[in-house]
CSV table of C-alpha atoms and ligand atoms in Angstrom, one decimal:
chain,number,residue,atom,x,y,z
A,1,UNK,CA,0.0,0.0,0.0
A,2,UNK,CA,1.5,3.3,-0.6
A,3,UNK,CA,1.7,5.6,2.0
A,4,UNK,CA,-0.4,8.9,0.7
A,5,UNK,CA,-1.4,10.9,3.8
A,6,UNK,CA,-0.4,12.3,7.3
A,7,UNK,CA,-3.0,13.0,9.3
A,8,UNK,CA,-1.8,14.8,13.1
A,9,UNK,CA,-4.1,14.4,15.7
A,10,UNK,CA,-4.1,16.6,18.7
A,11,UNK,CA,-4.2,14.4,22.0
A,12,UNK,CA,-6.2,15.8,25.0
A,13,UNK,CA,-9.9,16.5,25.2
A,14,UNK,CA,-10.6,16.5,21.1
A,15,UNK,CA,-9.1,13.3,20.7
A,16,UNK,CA,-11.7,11.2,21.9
A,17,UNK,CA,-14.7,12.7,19.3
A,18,UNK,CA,-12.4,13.0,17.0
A,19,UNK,CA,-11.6,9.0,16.7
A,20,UNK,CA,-15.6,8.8,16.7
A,21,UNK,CA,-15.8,11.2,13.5
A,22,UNK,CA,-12.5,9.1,12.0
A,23,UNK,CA,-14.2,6.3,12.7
A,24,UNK,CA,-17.5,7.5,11.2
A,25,UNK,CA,-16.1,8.3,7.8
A,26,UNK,CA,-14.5,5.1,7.4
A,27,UNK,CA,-10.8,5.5,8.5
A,28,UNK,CA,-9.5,2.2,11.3
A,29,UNK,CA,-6.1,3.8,12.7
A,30,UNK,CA,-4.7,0.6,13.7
A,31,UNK,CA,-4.4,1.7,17.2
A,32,UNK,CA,-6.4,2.6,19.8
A,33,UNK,CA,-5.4,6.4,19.9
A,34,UNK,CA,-6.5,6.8,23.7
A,35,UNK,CA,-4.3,3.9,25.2
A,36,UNK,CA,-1.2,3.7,23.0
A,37,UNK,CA,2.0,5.2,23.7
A,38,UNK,CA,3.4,5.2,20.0
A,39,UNK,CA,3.2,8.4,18.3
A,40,UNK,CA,3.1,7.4,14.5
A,41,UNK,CA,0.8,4.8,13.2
A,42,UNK,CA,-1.2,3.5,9.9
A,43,UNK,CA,-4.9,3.2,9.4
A,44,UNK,CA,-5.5,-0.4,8.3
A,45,UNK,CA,-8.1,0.2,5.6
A,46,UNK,CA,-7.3,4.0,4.1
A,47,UNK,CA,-3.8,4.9,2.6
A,48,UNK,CA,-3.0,7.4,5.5
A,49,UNK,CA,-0.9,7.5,9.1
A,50,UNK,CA,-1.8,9.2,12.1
A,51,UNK,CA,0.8,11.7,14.3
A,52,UNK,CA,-0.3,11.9,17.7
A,53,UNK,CA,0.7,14.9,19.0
A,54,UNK,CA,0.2,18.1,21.3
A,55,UNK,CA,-2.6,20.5,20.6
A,56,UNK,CA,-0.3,23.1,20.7
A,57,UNK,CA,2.1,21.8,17.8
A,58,UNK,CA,-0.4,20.2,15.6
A,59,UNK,CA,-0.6,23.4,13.3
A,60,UNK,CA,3.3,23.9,13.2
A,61,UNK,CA,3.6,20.0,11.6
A,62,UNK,CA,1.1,21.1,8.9
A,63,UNK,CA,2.6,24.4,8.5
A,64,UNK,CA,6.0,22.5,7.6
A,65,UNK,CA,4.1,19.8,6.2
A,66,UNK,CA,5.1,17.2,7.9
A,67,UNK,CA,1.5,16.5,8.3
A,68,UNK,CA,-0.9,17.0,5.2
A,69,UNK,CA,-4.3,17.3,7.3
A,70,UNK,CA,-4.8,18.3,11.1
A,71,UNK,CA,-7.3,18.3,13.1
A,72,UNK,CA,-6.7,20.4,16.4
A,73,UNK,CA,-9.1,23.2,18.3
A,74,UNK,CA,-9.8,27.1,16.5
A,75,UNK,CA,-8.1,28.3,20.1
A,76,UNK,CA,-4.4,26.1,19.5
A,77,UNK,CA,-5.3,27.5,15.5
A,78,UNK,CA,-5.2,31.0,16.2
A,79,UNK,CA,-3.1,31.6,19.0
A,80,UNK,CA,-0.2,29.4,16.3
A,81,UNK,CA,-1.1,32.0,13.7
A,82,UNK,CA,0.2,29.1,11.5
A,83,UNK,CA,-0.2,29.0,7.4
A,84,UNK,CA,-2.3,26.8,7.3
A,85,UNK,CA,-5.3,26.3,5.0
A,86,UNK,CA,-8.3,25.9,7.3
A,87,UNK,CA,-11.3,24.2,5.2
A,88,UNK,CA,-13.6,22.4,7.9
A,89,UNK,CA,-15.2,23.2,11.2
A,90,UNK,CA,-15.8,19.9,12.5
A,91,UNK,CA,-18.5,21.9,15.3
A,92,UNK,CA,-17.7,19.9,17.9
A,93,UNK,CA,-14.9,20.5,21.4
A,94,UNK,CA,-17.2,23.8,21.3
A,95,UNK,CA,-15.7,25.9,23.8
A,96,UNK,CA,-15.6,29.8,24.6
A,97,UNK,CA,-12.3,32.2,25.9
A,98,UNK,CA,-13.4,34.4,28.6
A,99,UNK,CA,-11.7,36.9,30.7
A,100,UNK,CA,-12.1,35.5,33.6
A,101,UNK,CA,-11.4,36.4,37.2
A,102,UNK,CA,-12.8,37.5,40.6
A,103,UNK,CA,-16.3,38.7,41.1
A,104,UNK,CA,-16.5,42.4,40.9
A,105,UNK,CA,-13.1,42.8,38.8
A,106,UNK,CA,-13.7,45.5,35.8
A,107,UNK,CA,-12.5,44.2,33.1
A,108,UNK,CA,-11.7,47.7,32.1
A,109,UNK,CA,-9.2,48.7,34.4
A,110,UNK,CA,-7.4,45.0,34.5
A,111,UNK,CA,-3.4,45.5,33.9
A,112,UNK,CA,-1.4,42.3,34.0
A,113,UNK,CA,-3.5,39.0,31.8
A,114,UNK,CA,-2.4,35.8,32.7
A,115,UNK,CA,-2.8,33.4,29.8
A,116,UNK,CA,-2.0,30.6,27.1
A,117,UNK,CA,-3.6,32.7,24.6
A,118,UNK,CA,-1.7,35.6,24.0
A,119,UNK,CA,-2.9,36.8,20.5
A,120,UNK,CA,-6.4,36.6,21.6
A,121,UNK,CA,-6.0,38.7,24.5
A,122,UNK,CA,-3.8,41.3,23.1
A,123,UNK,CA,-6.5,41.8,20.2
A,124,UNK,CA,-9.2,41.6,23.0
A,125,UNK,CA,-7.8,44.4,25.2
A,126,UNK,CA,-6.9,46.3,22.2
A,127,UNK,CA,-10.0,46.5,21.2
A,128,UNK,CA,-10.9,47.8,24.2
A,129,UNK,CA,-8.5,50.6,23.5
A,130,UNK,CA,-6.4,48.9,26.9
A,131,UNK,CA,-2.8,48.2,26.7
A,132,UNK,CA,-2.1,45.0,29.1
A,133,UNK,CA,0.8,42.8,30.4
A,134,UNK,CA,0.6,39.7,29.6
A,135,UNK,CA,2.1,37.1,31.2
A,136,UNK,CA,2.6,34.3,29.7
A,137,UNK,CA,2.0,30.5,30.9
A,138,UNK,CA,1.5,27.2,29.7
A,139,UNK,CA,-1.6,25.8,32.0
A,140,UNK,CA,-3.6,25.5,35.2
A,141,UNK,CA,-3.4,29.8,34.7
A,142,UNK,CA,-6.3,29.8,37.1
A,143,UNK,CA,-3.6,29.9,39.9
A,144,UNK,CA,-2.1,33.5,38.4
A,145,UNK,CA,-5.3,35.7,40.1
A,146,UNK,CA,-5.2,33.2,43.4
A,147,UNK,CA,-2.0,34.0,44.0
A,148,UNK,CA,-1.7,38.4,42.9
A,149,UNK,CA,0.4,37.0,40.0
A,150,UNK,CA,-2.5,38.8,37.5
A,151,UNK,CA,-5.8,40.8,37.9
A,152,UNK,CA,-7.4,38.2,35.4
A,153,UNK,CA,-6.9,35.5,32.8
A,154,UNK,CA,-7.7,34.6,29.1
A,155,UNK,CA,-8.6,31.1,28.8
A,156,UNK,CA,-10.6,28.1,27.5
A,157,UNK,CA,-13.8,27.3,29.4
A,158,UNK,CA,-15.6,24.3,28.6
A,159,UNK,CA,-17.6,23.1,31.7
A,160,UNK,CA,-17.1,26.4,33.9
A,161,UNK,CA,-15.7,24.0,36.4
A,162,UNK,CA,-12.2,24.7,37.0
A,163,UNK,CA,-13.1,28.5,37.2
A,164,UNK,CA,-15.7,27.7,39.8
A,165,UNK,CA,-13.6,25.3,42.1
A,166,UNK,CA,-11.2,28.3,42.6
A,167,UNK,CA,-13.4,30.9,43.3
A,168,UNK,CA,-13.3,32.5,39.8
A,169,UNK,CA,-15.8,33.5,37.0
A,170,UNK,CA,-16.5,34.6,33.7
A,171,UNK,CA,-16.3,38.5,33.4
A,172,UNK,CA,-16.0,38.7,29.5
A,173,UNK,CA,-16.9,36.6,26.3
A,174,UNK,CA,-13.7,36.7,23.8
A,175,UNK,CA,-14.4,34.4,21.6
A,176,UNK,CA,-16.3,30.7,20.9
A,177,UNK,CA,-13.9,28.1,19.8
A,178,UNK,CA,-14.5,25.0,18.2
A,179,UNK,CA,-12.0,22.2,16.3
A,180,UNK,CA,-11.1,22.5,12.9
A,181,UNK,CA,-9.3,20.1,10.4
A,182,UNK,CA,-6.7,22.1,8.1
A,183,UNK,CA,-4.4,21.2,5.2
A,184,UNK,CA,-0.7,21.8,4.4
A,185,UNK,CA,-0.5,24.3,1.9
A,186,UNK,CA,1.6,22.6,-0.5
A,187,UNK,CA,-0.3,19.3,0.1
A,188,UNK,CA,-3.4,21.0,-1.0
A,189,UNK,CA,-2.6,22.1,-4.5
A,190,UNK,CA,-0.1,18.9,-4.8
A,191,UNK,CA,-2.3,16.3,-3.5
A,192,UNK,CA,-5.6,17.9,-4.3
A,193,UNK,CA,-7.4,14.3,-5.1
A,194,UNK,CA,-6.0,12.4,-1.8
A,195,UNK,CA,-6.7,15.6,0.7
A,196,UNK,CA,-10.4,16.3,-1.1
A,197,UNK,CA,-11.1,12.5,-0.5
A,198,UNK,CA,-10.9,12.8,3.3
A,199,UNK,CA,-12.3,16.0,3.3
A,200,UNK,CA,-15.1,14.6,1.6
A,201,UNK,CA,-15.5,11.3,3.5
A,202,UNK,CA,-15.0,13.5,6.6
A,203,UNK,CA,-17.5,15.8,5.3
A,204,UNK,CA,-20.1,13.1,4.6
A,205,UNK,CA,-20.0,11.8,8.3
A,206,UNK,CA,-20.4,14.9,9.8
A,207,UNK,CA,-23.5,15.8,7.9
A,208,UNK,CA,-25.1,11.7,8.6
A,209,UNK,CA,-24.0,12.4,12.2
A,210,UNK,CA,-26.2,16.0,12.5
A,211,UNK,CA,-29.1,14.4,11.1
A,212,UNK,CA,-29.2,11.1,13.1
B,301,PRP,C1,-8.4,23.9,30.2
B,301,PRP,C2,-8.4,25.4,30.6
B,301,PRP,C3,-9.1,25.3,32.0
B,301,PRP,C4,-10.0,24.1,31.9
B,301,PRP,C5,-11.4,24.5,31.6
B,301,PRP,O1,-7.2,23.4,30.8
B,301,PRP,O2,-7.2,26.0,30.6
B,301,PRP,O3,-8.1,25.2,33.0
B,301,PRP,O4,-9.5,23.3,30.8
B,301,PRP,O5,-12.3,23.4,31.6
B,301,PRP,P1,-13.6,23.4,32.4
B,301,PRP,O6,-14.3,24.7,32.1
B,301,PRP,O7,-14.4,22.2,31.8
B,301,PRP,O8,-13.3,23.3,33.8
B,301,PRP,P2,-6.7,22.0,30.4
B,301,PRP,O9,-7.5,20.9,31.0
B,301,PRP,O10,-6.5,21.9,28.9
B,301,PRP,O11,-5.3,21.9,31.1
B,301,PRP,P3,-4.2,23.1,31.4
B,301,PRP,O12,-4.7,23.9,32.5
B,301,PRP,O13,-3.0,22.3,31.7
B,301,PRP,O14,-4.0,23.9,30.2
């Protein structure tokens, strides 16, 4: 069989629906993505191979093309300000960014942002005409207000639980997220046929799944 696609797939909380649409539109990665520890793998029916990999670098092995198609959340997307050509949203790991922080905190008059999402809080604040500091971490930023390291943060909230366990809340929507599958440049114009079959079998399943 020859090998035709890469397909990197961000690990985490997409992961799981994500093997459900896979599965959906035909594709049998010939390992279960939720238990096994290798990173690269074939499908055993479709002439593609599967990266496992962090959210956060999915779009930089498209960008470089060392994956043809990824499927990783608008939030990782955005914030990677990759080029990358984004064709699908797949509407699900629907999630929003909200400042969030202590009851009563104006979000107007907030000067130091903790966050993972840079870009979207510097375009949020700006847009509020407010110049911030951001500082800059990788997770669990709900501890930066708890501890006076920031007056808020920018993050991901899917449940609201995390903010709620440690005495935060939502003060301001920035933007609804949701997961995305997007092509290699190159691999789009040079392996139109191959990329527009997936897209299309992925396509297919997502419209059979919001009708059933
Ligand atoms: C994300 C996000 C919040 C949490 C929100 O973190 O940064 O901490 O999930 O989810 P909830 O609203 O359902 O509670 P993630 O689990 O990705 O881990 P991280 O903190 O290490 O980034």
């Amino acid at each position: 069989m020859t090998l035709v696609l890469t397909i990197a797939l961000a690990k985490g909380r997409v992961l799981s629906p994500t093997l459900k649409l896979l599965s959906d539109a035909g594709f049998a990665p010939s390992e279960d993505a939720l238990k096994t520890r290798r990173l690269i793998f074939p499908d055993v029916k479709e002439d593609v191979r599967y990266l496992l990999a962090k959210p956060v670098d999915v779009p930089t092995y498209v960008e470089h093309g060392a994956a043809d198609i990824g499927i990783v959340g608008k939030d990782v997307l955005y914030e990677a300000q990759a080029d990358v050509h984004e064709l699908i949203d797949l509407q699900y790991g629907v999630c929003r960014l909200v400042v969030a922080g202590f009851k009563g905190t104006d979000v107007q008059s907030v000067r130091k942002v903790a966050t993972k999402y840079p870009h979207f809080a510097k375009e949020y604040f700006g847009g509020l005409g407010r110049q911030i500091e951001i500082i800059d971490l990788n997770g669990s930023v709900e501890l930066a207000p708890l501890i006076g390291l920031s007056d808020c943060i920018v993050d991901v909230v899917e449940t609201g639980q995390t903010l709620k366990e440690n005495g935060l809340m939502p003060l301001a929507e920035v933007a609804q997220v949701s997961t995305r599958l997007v092509v290699n440049r190159r691999s789009y114009q040079l392996r139109a046929a191959e990329v527009d079959a997936v897209v299309k079998s992925v396509q297919s399943a997502l419209t059979k799944g919001a009708l059933a």
